[in-house]
mmCIF file of C-alpha atoms in Angstrom:
data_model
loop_
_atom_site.group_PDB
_atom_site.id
_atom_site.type_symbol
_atom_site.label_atom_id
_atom_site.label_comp_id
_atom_site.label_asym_id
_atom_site.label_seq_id
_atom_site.Cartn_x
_atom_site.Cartn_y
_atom_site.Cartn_z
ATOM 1 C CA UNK V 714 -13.904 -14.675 -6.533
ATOM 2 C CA UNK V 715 -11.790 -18.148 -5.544
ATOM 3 C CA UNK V 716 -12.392 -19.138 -9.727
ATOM 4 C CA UNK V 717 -10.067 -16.002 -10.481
ATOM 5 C CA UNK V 718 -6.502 -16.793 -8.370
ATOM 6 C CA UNK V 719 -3.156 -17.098 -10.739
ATOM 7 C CA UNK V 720 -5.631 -15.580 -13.877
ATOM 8 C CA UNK V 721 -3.689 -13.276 -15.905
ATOM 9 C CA UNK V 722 -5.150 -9.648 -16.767
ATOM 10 C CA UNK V 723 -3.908 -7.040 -18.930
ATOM 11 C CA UNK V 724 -5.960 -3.601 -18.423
ATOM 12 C CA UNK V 725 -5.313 -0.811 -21.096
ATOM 13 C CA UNK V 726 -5.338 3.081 -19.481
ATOM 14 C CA UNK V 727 -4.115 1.577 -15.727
ATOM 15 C CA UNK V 728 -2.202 4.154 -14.289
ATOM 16 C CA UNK V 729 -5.404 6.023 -12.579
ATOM 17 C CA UNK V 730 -9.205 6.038 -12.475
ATOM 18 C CA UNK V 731 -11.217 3.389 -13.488
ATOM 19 C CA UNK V 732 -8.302 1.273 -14.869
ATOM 20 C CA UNK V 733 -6.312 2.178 -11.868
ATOM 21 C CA UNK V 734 -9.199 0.935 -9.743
ATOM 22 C CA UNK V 735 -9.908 -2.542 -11.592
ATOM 23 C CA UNK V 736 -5.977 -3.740 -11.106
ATOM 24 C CA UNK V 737 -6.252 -3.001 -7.758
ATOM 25 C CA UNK V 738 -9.561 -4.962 -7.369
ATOM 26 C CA UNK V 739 -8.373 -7.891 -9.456
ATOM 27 C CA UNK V 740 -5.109 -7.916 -7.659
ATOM 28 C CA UNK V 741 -7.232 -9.042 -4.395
ATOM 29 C CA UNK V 742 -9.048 -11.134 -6.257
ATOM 30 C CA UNK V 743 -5.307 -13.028 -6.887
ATOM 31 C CA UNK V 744 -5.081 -11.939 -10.381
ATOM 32 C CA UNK V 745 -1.412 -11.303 -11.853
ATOM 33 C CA UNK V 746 -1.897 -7.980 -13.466
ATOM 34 C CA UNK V 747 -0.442 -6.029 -16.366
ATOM 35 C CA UNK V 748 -1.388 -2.622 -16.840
ATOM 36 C CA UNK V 749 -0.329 -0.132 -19.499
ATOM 37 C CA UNK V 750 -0.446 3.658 -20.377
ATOM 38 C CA UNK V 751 0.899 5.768 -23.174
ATOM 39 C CA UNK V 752 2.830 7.870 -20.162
ATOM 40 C CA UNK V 753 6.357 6.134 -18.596
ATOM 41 C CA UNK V 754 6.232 7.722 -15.720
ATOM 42 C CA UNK V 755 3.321 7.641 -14.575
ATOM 43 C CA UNK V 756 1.957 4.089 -15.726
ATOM 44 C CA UNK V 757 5.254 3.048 -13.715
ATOM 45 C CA UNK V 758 4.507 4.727 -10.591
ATOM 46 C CA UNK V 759 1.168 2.951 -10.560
ATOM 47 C CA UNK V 760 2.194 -0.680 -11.234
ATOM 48 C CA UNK V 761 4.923 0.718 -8.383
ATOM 49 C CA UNK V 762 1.725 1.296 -5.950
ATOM 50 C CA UNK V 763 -0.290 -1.452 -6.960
ATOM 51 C CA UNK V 764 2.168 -4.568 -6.965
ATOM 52 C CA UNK V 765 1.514 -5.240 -10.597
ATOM 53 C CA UNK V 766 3.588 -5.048 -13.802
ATOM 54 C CA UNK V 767 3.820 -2.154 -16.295
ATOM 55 C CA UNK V 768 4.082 -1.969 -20.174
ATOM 56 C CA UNK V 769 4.053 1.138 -22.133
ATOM 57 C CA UNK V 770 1.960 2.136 -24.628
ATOM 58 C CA UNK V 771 -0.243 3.931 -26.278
ATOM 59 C CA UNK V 772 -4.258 2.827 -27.281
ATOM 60 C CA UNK V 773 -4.039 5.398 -30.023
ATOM 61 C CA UNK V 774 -0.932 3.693 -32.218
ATOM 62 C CA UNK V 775 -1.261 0.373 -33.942
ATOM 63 C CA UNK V 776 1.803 0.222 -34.275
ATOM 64 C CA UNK V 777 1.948 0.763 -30.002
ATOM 65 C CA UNK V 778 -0.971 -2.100 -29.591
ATOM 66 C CA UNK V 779 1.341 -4.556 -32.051
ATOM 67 C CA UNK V 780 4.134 -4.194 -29.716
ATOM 68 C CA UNK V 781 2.464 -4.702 -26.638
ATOM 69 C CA UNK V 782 0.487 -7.781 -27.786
ATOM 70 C CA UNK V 783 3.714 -9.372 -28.760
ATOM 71 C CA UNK V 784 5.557 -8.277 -25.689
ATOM 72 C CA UNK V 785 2.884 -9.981 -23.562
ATOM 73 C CA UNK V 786 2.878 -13.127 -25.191
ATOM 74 C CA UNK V 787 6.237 -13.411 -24.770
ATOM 75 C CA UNK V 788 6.270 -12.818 -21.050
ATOM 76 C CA UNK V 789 3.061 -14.335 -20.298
ATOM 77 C CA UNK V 790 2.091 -16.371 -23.014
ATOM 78 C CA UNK V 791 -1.948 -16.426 -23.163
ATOM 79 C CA UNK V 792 -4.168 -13.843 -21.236
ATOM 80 C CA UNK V 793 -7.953 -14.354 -19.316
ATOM 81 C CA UNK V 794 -9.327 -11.388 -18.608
ATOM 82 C CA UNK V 795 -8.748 -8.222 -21.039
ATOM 83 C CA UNK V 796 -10.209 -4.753 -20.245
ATOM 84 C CA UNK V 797 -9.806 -2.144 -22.624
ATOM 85 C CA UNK V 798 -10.565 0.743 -20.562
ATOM 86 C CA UNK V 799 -8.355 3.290 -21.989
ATOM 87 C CA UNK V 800 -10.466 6.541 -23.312
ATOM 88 C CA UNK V 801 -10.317 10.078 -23.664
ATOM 89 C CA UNK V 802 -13.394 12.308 -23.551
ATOM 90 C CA UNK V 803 -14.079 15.799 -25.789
ATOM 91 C CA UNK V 804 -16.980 18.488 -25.503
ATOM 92 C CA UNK V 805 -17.855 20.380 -28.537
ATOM 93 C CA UNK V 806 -20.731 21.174 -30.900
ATOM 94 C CA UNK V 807 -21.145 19.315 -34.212
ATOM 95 C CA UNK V 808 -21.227 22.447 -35.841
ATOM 96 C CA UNK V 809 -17.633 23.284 -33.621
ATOM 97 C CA UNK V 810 -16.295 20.099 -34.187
ATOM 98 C CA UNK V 811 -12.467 20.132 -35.859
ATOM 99 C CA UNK V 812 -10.566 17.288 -38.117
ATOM 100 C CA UNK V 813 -8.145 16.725 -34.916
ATOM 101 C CA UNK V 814 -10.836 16.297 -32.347
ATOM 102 C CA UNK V 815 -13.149 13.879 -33.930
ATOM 103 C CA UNK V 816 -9.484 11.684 -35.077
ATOM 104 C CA UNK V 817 -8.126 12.119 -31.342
ATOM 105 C CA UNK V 818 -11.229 10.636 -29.440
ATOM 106 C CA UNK V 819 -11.721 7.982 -32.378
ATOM 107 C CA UNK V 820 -8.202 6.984 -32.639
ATOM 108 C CA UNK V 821 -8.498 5.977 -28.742
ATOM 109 C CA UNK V 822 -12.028 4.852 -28.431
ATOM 110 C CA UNK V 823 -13.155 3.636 -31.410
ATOM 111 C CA UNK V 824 -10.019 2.640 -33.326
ATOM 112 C CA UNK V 825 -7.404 1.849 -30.976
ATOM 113 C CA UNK V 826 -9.877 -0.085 -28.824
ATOM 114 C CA UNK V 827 -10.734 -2.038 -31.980
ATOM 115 C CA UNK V 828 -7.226 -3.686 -32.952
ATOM 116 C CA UNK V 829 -6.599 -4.076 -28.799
ATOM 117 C CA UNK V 830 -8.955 -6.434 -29.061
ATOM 118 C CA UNK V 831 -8.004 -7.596 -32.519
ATOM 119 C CA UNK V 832 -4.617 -8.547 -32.007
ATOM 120 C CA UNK V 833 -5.398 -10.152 -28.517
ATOM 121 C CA UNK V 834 -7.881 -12.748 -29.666
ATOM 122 C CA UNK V 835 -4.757 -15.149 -30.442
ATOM 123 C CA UNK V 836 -3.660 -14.712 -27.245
ATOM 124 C CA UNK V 837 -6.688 -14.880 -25.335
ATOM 125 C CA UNK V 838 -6.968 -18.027 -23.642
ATOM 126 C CA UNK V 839 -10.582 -20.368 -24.553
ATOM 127 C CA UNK V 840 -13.189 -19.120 -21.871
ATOM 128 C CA UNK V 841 -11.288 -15.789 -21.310
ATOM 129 C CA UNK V 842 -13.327 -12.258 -20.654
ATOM 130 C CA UNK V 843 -13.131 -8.977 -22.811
ATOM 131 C CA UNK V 844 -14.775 -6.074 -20.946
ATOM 132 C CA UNK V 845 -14.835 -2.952 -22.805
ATOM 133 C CA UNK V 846 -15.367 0.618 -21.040
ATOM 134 C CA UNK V 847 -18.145 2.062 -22.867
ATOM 135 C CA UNK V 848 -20.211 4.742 -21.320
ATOM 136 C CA UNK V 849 -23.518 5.586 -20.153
ATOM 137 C CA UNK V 850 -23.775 8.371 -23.188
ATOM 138 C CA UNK V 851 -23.828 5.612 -25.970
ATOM 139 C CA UNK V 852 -27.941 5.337 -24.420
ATOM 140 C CA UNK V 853 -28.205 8.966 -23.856
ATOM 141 C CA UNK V 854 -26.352 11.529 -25.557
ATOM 142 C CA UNK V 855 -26.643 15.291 -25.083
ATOM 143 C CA UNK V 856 -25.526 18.539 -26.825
ATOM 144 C CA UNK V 857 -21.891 18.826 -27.240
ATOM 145 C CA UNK V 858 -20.994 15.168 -26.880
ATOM 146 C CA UNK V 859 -21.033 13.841 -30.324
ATOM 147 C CA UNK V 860 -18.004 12.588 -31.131
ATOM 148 C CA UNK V 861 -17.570 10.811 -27.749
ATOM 149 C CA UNK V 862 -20.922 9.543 -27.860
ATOM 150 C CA UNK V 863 -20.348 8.611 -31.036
ATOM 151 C CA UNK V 864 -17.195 6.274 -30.567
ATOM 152 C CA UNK V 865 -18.928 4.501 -27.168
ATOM 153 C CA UNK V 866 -22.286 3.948 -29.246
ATOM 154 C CA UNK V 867 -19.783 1.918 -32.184
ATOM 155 C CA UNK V 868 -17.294 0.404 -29.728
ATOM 156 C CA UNK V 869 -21.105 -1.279 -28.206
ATOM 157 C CA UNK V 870 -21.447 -2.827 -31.772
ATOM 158 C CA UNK V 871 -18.347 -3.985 -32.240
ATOM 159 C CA UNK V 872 -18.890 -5.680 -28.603
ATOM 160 C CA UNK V 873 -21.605 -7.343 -29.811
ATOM 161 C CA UNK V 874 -20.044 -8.777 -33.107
ATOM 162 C CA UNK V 875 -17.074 -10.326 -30.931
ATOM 163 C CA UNK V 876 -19.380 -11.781 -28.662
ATOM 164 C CA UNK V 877 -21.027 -13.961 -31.739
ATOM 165 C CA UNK V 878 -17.285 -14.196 -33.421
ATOM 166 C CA UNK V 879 -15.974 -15.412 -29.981
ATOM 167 C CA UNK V 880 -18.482 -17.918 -28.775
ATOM 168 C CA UNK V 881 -17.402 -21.040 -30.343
ATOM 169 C CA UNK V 882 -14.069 -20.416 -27.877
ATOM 170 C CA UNK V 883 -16.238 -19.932 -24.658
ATOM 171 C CA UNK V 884 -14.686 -15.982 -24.803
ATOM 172 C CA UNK V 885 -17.068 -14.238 -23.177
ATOM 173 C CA UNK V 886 -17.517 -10.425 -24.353
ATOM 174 C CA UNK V 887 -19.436 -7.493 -22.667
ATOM 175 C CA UNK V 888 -19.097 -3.568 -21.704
ATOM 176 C CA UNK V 889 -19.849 -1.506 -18.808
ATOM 177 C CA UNK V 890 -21.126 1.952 -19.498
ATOM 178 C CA UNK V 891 -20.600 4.001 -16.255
ATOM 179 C CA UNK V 892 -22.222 7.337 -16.044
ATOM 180 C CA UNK V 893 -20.888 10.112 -13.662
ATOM 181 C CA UNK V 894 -17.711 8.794 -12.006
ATOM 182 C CA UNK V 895 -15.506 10.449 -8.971
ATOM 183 C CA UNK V 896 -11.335 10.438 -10.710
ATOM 184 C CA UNK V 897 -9.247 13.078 -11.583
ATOM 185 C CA UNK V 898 -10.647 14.009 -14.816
ATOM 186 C CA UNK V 899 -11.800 17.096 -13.354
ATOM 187 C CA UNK V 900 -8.623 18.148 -11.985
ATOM 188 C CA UNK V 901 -6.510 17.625 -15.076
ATOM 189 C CA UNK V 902 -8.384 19.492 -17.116
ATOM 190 C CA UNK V 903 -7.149 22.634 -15.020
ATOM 191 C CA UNK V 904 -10.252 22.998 -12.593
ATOM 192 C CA UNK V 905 -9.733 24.040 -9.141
ATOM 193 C CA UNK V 906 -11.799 22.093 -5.850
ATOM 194 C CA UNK V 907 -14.723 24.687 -5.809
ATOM 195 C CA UNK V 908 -14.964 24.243 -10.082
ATOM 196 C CA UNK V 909 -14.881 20.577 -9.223
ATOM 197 C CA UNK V 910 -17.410 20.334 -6.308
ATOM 198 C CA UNK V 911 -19.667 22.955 -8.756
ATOM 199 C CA UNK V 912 -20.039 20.544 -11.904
ATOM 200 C CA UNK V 913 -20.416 17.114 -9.331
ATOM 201 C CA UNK V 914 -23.621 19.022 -7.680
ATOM 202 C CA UNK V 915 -25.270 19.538 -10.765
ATOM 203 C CA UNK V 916 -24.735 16.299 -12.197
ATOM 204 C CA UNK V 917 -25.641 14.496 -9.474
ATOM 205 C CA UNK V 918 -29.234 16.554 -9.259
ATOM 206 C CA UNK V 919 -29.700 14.249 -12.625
ATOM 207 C CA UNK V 920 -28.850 11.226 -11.099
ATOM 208 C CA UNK V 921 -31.941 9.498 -9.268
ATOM 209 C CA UNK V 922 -29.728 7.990 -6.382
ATOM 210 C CA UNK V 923 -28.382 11.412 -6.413
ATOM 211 C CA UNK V 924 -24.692 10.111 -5.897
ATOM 212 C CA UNK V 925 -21.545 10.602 -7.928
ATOM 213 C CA UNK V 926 -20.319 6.794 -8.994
ATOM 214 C CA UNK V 927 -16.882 5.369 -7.734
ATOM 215 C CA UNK V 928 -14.369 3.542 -9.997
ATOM 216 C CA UNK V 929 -14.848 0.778 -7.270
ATOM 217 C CA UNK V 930 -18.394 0.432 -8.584
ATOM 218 C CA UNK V 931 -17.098 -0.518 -12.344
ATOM 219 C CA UNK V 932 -14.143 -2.122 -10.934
ATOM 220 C CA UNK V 933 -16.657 -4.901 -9.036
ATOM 221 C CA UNK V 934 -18.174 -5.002 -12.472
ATOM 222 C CA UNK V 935 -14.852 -5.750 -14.167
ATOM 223 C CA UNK V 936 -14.452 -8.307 -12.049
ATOM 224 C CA UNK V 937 -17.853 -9.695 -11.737
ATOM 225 C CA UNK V 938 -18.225 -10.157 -15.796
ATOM 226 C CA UNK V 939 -14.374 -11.690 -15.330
ATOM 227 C CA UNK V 940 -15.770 -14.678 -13.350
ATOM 228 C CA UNK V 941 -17.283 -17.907 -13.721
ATOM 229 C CA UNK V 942 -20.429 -15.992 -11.639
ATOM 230 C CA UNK V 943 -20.931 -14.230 -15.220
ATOM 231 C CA UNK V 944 -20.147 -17.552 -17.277
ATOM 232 C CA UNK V 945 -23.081 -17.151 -18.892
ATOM 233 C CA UNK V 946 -23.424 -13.569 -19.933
ATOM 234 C CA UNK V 947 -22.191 -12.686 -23.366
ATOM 235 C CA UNK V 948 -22.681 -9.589 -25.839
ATOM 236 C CA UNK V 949 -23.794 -7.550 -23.068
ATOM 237 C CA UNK V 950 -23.776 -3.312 -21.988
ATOM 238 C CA UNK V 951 -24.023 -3.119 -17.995
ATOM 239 C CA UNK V 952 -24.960 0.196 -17.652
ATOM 240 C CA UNK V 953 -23.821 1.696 -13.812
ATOM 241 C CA UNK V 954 -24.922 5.099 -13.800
ATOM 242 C CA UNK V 955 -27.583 5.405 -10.803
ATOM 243 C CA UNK V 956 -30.252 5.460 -12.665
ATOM 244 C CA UNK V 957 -29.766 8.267 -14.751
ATOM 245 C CA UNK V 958 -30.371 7.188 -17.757
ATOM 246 C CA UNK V 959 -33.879 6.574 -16.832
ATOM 247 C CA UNK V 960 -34.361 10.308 -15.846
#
């Protein structure tokens, strides 16, 4: 994508997965980078790997998000591309659910993904893209994902409402909604290989291409919808799940 060279890009939630994997595709694509993460070490041993610059903080304070916007708009001025990625996920039944979970996941997804946006606009350059990571459970939630499904169904809604607010600046706004990804999610929960390998072969018996997704996949995405290929495309969820919401 020639139309993308000596953009600016700030990704929220960089320092692995599918954040980790959009700077590194944009970064080819001759975009100057800026990822952040709410953990020092590790958001700077990724901008270390990648060749692109670091800020920390943390999706889940305002406070955090204020101080980030600023800081960027200092060093860089105005921003095109903007993908609020950062997310965590939660399993639980409604009837399970505690205070602290449902605040924790909403704080991030629904909340803190919110004002990201919010105090961006001003410096979001006319024509610039807003991708939000949504997920393929806002279409098709199950038992035990309320809360999560929950705060991807309302951050789709609030995607659509900046994509009207937006328009009369060219800013394009959309989502992409992956379903079962390959990152380390797994692992940092505490699960050994065998655990690991376990969950991916059932999930994938639900997927019709019966295939776990990449973060490559979404990152293409990313920067697809970042380019003047997707000048056109506004207020829309790109679902990239193999199918499986369909089954």
């Amino acid at each position: 994508m020639e139309n993308l060279k000596d953009k600016i890009a700030v990704i929220t939630g960089g320092n692995s997965g599918i954040g980790y994997a959009a700077a590194k595709q944009l970064k080819l694509e001759g975009v100057k980078v800026v990822i952040t993460g709410r953990r020092k070490e590790a958001i700077e041993k990724a901008a270390l790997e990648l060749g692109v610059t670091d800020i920390t903080a943390d999706q889940s304070s305002v406070a955090d998000i204020d101080s980030l916007a600023l800081k960027v708009k200092q060093d860089f001025g105005k921003i095109d591309i903007l993908f609020i990625n950062a997310g965590i996920a939660g399993l639980g039944t409604i009837e399970q659910a505690s205070e602290e979970q449902f605040d924790s996941i909403m704080n991030v997804n629904l909340k803190g993904a919110y004002f990201t946006l919010s105090r961006f606009i001003p410096i979001l350059n006319d024509g610039a893209s807003v991708v939000f990571l949504s997920s393929n459970t806002a279409s098709m939630p199950g038992p035990g994902s309320s809360v999560y499904s929950a705060s991807k169904t309302a951050l789709n809604s609030v995607m659509r409402t900046a994509a009207l607010e937006l328009a009369p600046r060219k800013i394009r706004v959309n989502s992409v909604s992956p379903g079962p990804t390959e990152t380390e999610v797994m692992k940092k929960v505490g699960l050994d290989e065998a655990a690991v390998n376990s969950i991916m072969n059932v999930v994938v018996e639900k997927v019709p291409l019966k295939q776990m997704g990449k973060s490559e996949d979404v990152a293409k995405m990313v920067s697809y919808l970042s380019s003047d290929a997707a000048k056109f495309i506004t207020g829309s969820d790109f679902i990239i799940d193999g199918g499986m919401v369909l089954a």
